[in-house]
PDB file of C-alpha atoms in Angstrom:
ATOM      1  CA  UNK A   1     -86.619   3.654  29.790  1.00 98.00           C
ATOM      2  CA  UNK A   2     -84.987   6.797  30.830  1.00 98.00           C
ATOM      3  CA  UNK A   3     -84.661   9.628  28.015  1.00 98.00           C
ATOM      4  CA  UNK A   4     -82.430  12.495  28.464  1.00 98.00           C
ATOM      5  CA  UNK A   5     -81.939  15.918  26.046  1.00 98.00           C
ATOM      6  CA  UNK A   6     -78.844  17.422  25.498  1.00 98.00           C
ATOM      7  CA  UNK A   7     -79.721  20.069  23.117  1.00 98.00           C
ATOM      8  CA  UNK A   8     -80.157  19.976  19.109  1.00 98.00           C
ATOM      9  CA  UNK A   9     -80.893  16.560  18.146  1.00 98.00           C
ATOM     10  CA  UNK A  10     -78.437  14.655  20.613  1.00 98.00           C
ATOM     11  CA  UNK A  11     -79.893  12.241  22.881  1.00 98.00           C
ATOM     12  CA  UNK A  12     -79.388   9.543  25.831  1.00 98.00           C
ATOM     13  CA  UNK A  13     -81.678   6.440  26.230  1.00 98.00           C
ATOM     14  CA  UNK A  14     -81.170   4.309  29.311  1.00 98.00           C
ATOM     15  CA  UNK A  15     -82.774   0.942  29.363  1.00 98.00           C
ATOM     16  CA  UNK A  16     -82.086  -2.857  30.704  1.00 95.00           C
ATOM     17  CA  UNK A  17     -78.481  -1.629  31.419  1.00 96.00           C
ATOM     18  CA  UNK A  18     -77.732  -0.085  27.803  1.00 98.00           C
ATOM     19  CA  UNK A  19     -76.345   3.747  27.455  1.00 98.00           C
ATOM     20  CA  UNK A  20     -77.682   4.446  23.789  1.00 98.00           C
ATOM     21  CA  UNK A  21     -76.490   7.869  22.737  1.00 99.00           C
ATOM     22  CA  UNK A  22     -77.877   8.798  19.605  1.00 99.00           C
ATOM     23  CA  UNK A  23     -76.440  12.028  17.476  1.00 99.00           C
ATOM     24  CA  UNK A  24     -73.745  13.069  20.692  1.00 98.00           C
ATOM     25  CA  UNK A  25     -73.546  16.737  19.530  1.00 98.00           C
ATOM     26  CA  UNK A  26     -71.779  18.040  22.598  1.00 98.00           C
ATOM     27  CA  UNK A  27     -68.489  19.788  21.917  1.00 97.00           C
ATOM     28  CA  UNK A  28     -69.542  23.054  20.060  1.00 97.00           C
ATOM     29  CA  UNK A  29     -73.075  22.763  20.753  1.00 98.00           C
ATOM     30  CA  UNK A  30     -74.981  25.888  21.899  1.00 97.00           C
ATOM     31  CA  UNK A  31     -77.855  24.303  23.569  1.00 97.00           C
ATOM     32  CA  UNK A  32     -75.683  21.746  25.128  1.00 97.00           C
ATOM     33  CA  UNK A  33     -74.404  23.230  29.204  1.00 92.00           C
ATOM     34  CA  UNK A  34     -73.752  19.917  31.176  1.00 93.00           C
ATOM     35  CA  UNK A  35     -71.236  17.904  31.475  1.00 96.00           C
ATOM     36  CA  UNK A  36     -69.919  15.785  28.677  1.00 97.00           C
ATOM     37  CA  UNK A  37     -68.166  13.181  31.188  1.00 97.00           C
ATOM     38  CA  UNK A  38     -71.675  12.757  32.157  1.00 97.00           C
ATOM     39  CA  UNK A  39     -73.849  13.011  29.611  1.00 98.00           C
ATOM     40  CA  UNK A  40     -71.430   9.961  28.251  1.00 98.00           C
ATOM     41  CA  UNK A  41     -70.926   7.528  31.848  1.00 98.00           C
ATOM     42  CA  UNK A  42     -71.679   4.171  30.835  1.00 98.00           C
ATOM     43  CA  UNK A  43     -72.562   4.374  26.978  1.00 98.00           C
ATOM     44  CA  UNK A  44     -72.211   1.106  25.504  1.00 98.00           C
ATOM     45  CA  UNK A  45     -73.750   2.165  22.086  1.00 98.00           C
ATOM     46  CA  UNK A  46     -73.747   5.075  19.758  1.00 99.00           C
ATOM     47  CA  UNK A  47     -76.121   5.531  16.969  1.00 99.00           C
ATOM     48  CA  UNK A  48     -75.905   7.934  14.242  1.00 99.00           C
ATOM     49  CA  UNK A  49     -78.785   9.431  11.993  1.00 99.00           C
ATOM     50  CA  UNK A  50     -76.917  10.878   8.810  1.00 98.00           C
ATOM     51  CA  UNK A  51     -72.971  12.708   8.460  1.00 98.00           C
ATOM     52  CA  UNK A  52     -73.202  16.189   9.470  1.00 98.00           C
ATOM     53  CA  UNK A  53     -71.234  17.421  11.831  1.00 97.00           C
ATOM     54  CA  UNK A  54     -74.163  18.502  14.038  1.00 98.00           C
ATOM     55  CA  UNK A  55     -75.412  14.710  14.645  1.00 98.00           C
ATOM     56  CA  UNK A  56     -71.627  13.039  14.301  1.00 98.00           C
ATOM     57  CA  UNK A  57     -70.456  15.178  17.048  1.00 98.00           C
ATOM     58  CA  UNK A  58     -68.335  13.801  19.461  1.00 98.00           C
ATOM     59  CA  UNK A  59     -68.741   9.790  18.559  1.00 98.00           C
ATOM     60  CA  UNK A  60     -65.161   9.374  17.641  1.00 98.00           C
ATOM     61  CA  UNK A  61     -63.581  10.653  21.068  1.00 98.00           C
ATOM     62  CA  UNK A  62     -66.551   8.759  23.127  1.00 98.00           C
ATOM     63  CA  UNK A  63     -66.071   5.705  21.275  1.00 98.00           C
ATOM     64  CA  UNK A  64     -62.284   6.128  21.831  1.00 98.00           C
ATOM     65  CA  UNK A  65     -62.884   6.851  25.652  1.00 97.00           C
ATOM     66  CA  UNK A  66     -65.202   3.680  26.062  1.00 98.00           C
ATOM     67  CA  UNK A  67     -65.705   1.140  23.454  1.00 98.00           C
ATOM     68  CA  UNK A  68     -68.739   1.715  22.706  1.00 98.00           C
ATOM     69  CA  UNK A  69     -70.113  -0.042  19.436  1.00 98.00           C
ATOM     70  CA  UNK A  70     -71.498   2.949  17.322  1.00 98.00           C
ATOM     71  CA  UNK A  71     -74.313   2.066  14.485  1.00 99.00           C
ATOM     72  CA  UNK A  72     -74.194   4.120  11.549  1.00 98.00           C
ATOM     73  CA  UNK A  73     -75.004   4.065   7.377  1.00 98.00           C
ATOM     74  CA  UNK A  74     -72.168   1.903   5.396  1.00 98.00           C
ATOM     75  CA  UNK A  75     -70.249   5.327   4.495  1.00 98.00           C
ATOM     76  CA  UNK A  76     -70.797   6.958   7.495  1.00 98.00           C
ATOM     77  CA  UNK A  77     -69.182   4.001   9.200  1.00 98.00           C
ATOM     78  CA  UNK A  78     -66.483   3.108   6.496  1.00 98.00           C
ATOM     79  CA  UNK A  79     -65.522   6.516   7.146  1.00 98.00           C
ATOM     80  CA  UNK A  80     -65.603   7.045  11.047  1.00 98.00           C
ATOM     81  CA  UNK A  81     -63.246   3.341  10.580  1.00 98.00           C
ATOM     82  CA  UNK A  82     -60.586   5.845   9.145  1.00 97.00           C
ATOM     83  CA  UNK A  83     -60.850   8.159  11.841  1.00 97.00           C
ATOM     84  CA  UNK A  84     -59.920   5.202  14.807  1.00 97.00           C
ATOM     85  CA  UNK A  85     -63.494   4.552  15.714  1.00 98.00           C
ATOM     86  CA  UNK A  86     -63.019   0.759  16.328  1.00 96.00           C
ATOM     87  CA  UNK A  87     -66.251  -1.133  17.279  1.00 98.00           C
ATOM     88  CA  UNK A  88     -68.985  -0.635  14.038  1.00 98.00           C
ATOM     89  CA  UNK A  89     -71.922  -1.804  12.982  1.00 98.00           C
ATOM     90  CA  UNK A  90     -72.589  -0.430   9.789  1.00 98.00           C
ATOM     91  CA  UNK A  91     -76.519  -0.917   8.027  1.00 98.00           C
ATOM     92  CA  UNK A  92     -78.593   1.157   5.904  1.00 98.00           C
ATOM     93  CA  UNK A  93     -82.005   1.979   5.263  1.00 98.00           C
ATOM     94  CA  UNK A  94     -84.919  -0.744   5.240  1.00 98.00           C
ATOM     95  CA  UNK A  95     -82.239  -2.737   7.621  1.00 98.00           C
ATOM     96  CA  UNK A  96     -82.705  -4.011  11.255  1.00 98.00           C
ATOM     97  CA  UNK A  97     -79.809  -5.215  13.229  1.00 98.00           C
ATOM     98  CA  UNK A  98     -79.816  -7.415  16.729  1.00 98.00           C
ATOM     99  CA  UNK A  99     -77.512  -6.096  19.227  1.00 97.00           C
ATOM    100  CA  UNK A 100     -76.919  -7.020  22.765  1.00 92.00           C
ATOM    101  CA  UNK A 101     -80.840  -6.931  23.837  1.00 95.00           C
ATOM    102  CA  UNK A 102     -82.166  -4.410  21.429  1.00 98.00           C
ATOM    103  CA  UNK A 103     -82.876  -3.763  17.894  1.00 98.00           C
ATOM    104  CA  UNK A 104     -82.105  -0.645  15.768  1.00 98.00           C
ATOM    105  CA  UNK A 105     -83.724  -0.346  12.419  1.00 99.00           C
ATOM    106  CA  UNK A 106     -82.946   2.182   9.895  1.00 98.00           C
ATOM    107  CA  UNK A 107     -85.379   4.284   7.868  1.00 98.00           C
ATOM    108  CA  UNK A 108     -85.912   6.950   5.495  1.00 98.00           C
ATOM    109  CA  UNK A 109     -84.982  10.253   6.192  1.00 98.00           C
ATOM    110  CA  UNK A 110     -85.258  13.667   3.561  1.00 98.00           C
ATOM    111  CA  UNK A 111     -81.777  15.377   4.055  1.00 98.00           C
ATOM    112  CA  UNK A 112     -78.332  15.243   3.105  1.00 98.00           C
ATOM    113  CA  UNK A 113     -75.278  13.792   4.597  1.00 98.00           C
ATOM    114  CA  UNK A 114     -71.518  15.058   4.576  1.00 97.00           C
ATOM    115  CA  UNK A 115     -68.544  16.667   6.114  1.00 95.00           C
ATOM    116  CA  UNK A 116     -66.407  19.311   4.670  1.00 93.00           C
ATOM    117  CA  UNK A 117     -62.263  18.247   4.679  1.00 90.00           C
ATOM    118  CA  UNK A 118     -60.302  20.700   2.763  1.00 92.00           C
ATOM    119  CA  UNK A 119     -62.767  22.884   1.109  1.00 93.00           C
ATOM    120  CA  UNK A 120     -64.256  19.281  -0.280  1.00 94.00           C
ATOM    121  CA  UNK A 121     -67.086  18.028   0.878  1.00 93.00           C
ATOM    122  CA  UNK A 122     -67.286  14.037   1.367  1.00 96.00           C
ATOM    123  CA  UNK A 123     -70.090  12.164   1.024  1.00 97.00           C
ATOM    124  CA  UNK A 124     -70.945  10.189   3.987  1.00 98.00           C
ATOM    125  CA  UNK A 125     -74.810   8.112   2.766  1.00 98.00           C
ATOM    126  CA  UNK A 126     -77.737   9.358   2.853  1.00 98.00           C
ATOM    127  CA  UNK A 127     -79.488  10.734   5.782  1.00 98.00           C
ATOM    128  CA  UNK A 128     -81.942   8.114   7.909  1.00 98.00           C
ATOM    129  CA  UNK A 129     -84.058   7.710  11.267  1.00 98.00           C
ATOM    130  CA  UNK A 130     -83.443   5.559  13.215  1.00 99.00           C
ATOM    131  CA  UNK A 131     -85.846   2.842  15.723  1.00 98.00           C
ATOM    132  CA  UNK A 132     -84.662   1.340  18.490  1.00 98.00           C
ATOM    133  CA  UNK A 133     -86.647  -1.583  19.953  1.00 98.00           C
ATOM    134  CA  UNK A 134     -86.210  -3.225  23.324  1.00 98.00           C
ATOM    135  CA  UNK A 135     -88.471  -6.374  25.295  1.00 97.00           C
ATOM    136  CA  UNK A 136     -90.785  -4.450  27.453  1.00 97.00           C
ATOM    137  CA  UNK A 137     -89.775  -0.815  26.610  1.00 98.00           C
ATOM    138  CA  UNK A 138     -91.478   1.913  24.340  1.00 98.00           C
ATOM    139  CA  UNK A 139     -90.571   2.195  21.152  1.00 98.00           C
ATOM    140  CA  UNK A 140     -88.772   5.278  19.987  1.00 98.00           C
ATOM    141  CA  UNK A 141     -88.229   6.442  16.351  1.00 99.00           C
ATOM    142  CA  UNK A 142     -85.546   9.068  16.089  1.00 99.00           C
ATOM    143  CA  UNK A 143     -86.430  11.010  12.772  1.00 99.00           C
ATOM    144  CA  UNK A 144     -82.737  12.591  12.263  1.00 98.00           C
ATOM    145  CA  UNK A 145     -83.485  15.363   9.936  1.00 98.00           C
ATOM    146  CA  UNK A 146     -85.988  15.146   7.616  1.00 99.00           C
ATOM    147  CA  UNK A 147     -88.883  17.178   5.155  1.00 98.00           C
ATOM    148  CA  UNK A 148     -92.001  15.572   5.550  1.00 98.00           C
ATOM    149  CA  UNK A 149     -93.160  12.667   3.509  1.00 98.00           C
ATOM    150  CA  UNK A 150     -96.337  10.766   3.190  1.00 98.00           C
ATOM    151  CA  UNK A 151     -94.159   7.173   4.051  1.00 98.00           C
ATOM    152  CA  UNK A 152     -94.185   8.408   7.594  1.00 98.00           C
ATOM    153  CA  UNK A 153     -97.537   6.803   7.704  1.00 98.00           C
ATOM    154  CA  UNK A 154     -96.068   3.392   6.308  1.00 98.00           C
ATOM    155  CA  UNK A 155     -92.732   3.533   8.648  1.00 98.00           C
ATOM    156  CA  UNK A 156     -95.497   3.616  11.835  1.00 98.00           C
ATOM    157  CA  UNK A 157     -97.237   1.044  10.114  1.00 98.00           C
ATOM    158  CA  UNK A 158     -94.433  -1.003  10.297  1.00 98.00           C
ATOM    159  CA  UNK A 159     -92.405  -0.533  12.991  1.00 98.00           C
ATOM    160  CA  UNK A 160     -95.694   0.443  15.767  1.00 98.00           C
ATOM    161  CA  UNK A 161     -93.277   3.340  17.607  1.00 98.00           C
ATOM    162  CA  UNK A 162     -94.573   4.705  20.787  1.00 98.00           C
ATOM    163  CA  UNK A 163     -92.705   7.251  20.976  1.00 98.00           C
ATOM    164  CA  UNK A 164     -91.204   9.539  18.170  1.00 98.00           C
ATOM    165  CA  UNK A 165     -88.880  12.299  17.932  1.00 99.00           C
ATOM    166  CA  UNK A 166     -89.501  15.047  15.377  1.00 99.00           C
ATOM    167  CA  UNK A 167     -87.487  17.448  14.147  1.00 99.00           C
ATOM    168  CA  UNK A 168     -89.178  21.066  14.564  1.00 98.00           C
ATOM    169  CA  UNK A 169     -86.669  23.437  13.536  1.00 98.00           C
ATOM    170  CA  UNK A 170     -87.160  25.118  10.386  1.00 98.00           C
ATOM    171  CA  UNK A 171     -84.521  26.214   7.515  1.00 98.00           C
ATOM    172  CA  UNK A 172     -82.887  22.406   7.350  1.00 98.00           C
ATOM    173  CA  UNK A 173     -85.413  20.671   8.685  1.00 98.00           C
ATOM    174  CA  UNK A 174     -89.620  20.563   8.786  1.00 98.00           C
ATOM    175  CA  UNK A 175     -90.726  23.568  10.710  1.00 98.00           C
ATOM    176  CA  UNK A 176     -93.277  23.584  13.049  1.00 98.00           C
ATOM    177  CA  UNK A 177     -96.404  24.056  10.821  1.00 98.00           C
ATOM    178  CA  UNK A 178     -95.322  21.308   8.526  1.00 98.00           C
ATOM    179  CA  UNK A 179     -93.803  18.987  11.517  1.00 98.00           C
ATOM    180  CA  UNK A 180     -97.185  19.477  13.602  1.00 98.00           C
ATOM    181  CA  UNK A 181     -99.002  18.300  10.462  1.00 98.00           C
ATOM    182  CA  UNK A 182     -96.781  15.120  10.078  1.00 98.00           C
ATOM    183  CA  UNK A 183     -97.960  14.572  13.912  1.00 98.00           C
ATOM    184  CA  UNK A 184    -101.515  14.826  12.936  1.00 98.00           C
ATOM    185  CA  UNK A 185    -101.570  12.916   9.429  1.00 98.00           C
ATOM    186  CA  UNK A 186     -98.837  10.250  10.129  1.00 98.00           C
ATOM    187  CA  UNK A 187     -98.314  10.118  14.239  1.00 98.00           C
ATOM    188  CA  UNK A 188    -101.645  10.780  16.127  1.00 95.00           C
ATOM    189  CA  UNK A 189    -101.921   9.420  19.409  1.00 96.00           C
ATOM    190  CA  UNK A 190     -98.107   9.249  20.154  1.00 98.00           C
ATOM    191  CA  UNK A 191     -95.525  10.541  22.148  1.00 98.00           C
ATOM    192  CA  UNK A 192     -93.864  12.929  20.538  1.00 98.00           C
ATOM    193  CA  UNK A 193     -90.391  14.898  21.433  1.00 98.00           C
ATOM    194  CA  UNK A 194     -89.817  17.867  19.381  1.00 98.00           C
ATOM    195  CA  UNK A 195     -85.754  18.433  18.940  1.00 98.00           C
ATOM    196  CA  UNK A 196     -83.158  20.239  16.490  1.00 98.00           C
ATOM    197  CA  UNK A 197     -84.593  23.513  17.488  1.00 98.00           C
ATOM    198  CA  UNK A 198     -83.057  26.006  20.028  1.00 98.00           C
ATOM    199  CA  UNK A 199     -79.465  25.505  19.013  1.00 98.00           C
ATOM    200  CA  UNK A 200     -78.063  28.337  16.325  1.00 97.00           C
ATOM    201  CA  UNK A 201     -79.434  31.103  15.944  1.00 96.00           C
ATOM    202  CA  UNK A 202     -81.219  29.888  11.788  1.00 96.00           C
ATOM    203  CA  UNK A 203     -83.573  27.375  13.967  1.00 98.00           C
ATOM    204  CA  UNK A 204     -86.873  28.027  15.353  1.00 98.00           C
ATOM    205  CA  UNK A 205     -86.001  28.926  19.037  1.00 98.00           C
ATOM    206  CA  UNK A 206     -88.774  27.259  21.365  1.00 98.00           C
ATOM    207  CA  UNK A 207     -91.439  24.143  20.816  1.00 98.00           C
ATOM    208  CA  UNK A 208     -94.236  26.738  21.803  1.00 98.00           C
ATOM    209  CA  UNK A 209     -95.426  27.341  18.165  1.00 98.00           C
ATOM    210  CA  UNK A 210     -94.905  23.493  17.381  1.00 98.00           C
ATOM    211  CA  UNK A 211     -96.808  22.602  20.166  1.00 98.00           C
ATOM    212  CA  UNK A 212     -99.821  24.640  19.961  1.00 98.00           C
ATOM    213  CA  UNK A 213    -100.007  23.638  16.550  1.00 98.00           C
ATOM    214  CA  UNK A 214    -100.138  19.919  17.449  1.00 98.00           C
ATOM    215  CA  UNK A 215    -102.573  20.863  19.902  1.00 97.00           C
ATOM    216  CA  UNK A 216    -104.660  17.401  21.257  1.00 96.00           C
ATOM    217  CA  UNK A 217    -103.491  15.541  17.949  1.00 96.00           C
ATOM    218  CA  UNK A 218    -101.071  13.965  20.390  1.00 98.00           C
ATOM    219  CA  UNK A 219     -98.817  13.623  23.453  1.00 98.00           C
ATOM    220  CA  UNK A 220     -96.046  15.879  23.281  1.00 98.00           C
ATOM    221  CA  UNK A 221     -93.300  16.142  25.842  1.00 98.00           C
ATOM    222  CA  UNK A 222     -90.545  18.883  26.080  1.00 98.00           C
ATOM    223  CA  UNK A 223     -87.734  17.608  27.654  1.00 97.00           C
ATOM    224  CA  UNK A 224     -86.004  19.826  30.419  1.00 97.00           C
ATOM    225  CA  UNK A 225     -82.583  20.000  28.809  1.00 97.00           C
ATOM    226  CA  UNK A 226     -80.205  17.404  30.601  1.00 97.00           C
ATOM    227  CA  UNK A 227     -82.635  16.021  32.931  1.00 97.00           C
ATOM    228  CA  UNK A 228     -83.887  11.981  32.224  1.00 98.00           C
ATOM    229  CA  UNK A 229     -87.656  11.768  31.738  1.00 98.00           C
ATOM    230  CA  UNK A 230     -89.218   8.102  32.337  1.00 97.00           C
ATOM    231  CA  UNK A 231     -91.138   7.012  29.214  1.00 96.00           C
ATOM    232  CA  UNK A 232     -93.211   3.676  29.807  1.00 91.00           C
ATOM    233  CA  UNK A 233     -95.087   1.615  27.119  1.00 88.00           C
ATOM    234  CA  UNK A 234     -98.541   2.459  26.844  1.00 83.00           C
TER     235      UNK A 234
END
């Protein structure tokens, strides 16, 4: 499995000839300086963690563009139906759907979830991680955004990830003090990719902090912004 970075919480996974794009925050993200045309070649899947506008990003023009089948909460995707986005699987938490060679199963998250139309805001479900499961690949738990909470330990349990990605960035999210000790108490001996930090000016700016604090507790990688890193099952 290939992983790639794009900045914030937006990422591409590359495996047995799926494009999974989870959270394609491109347009108007500050962290984000490729190419959208190519961070999106060949997606055939988009999965979405909760409503904001942050994580939504650009799924209904890339699912326009390609066709790709994009995974999201029931209101999240009754909603993104309205908007033209044709091909939906819509789930919610404690669910696990099959798609074409891979699982995704949805979990609980701490956040909320909506977009402002109007001056109103509309509720789009509540926020959720996400796990994505493939024959032969690692396992990778997408948090989303979320506080810490002690069924972190339960969700592992469960679903065995190998590799997890944690949100480090402070104000909206766990910090890095209180994300590094959800790596200790809940995630020890994993991979772990820290993410939604580095993007507006509100979030903590670098993974330095959050990875000092994590110290030998477990594996973390920093992903080079745009560039694919190989992860392997242990």
């Amino acid at each position: 499995m290939k992983i790639t970075w794009f900045g914030h919480a937006a990422f591409r996974l590359e495996f047995a000839g799926k494009v999974v794009l989870i959270d394609p925050f491109l347009t108007g993200n500050p962290a984000f300086t490729g190419s959208a045309a190519q961070a999106t070649e060949g997606v055939t899947h988009v999965l979405l963690t909760h409503g904001h506008g942050d994580h939504v990003g650009d799924t209904v023009d890339i699912a326009g563009r390609s066709g790709a089948t994009v995974v999201a909460n029931a209101d999240l995707a009754s909603w993104l139906g309205t908007q033209g986005v044709g091909k939906l699987e819509m789930m919610n938490a404690g669910g696990t759907i099959h798609l074409d060679g891979f699982t995704v199963s949805m979990v609980r998250a701490d956040h909320s979830s909506g977009m402002v139309r109007d001056g109103a805001t509309i509720y789009l479900g509540n926020a959720n991680g996400l796990i994505v499961k493939a024959p032969g690949e690692p396992t990778v738990w997408h948090m989303g955004d979320t506080d810490i909470f002690s069924d972190m330990a339960l969700i592992a349990e469960i679903h065995k990830p190998d590799v997890v990605i944690v949100p480090i960035g402070d104000r909206f999210t766990m910090g890095p003090e209180t994300a590094a000790v959800a790596v200790s108490r809940y995630l020890g001996g994993l991979t772990i990719i820290p993410a939604h930090y580095g993007s507006f000016g509100l979030l903590e700016p670098k993974a330095d902090r959050f990875v000092s604090l994590v110290g030998e507790e477990a594996t973390v990688i920093v992903p080079e912004k745009g560039v694919p890193t190989e992860l392997r099952r242990p």
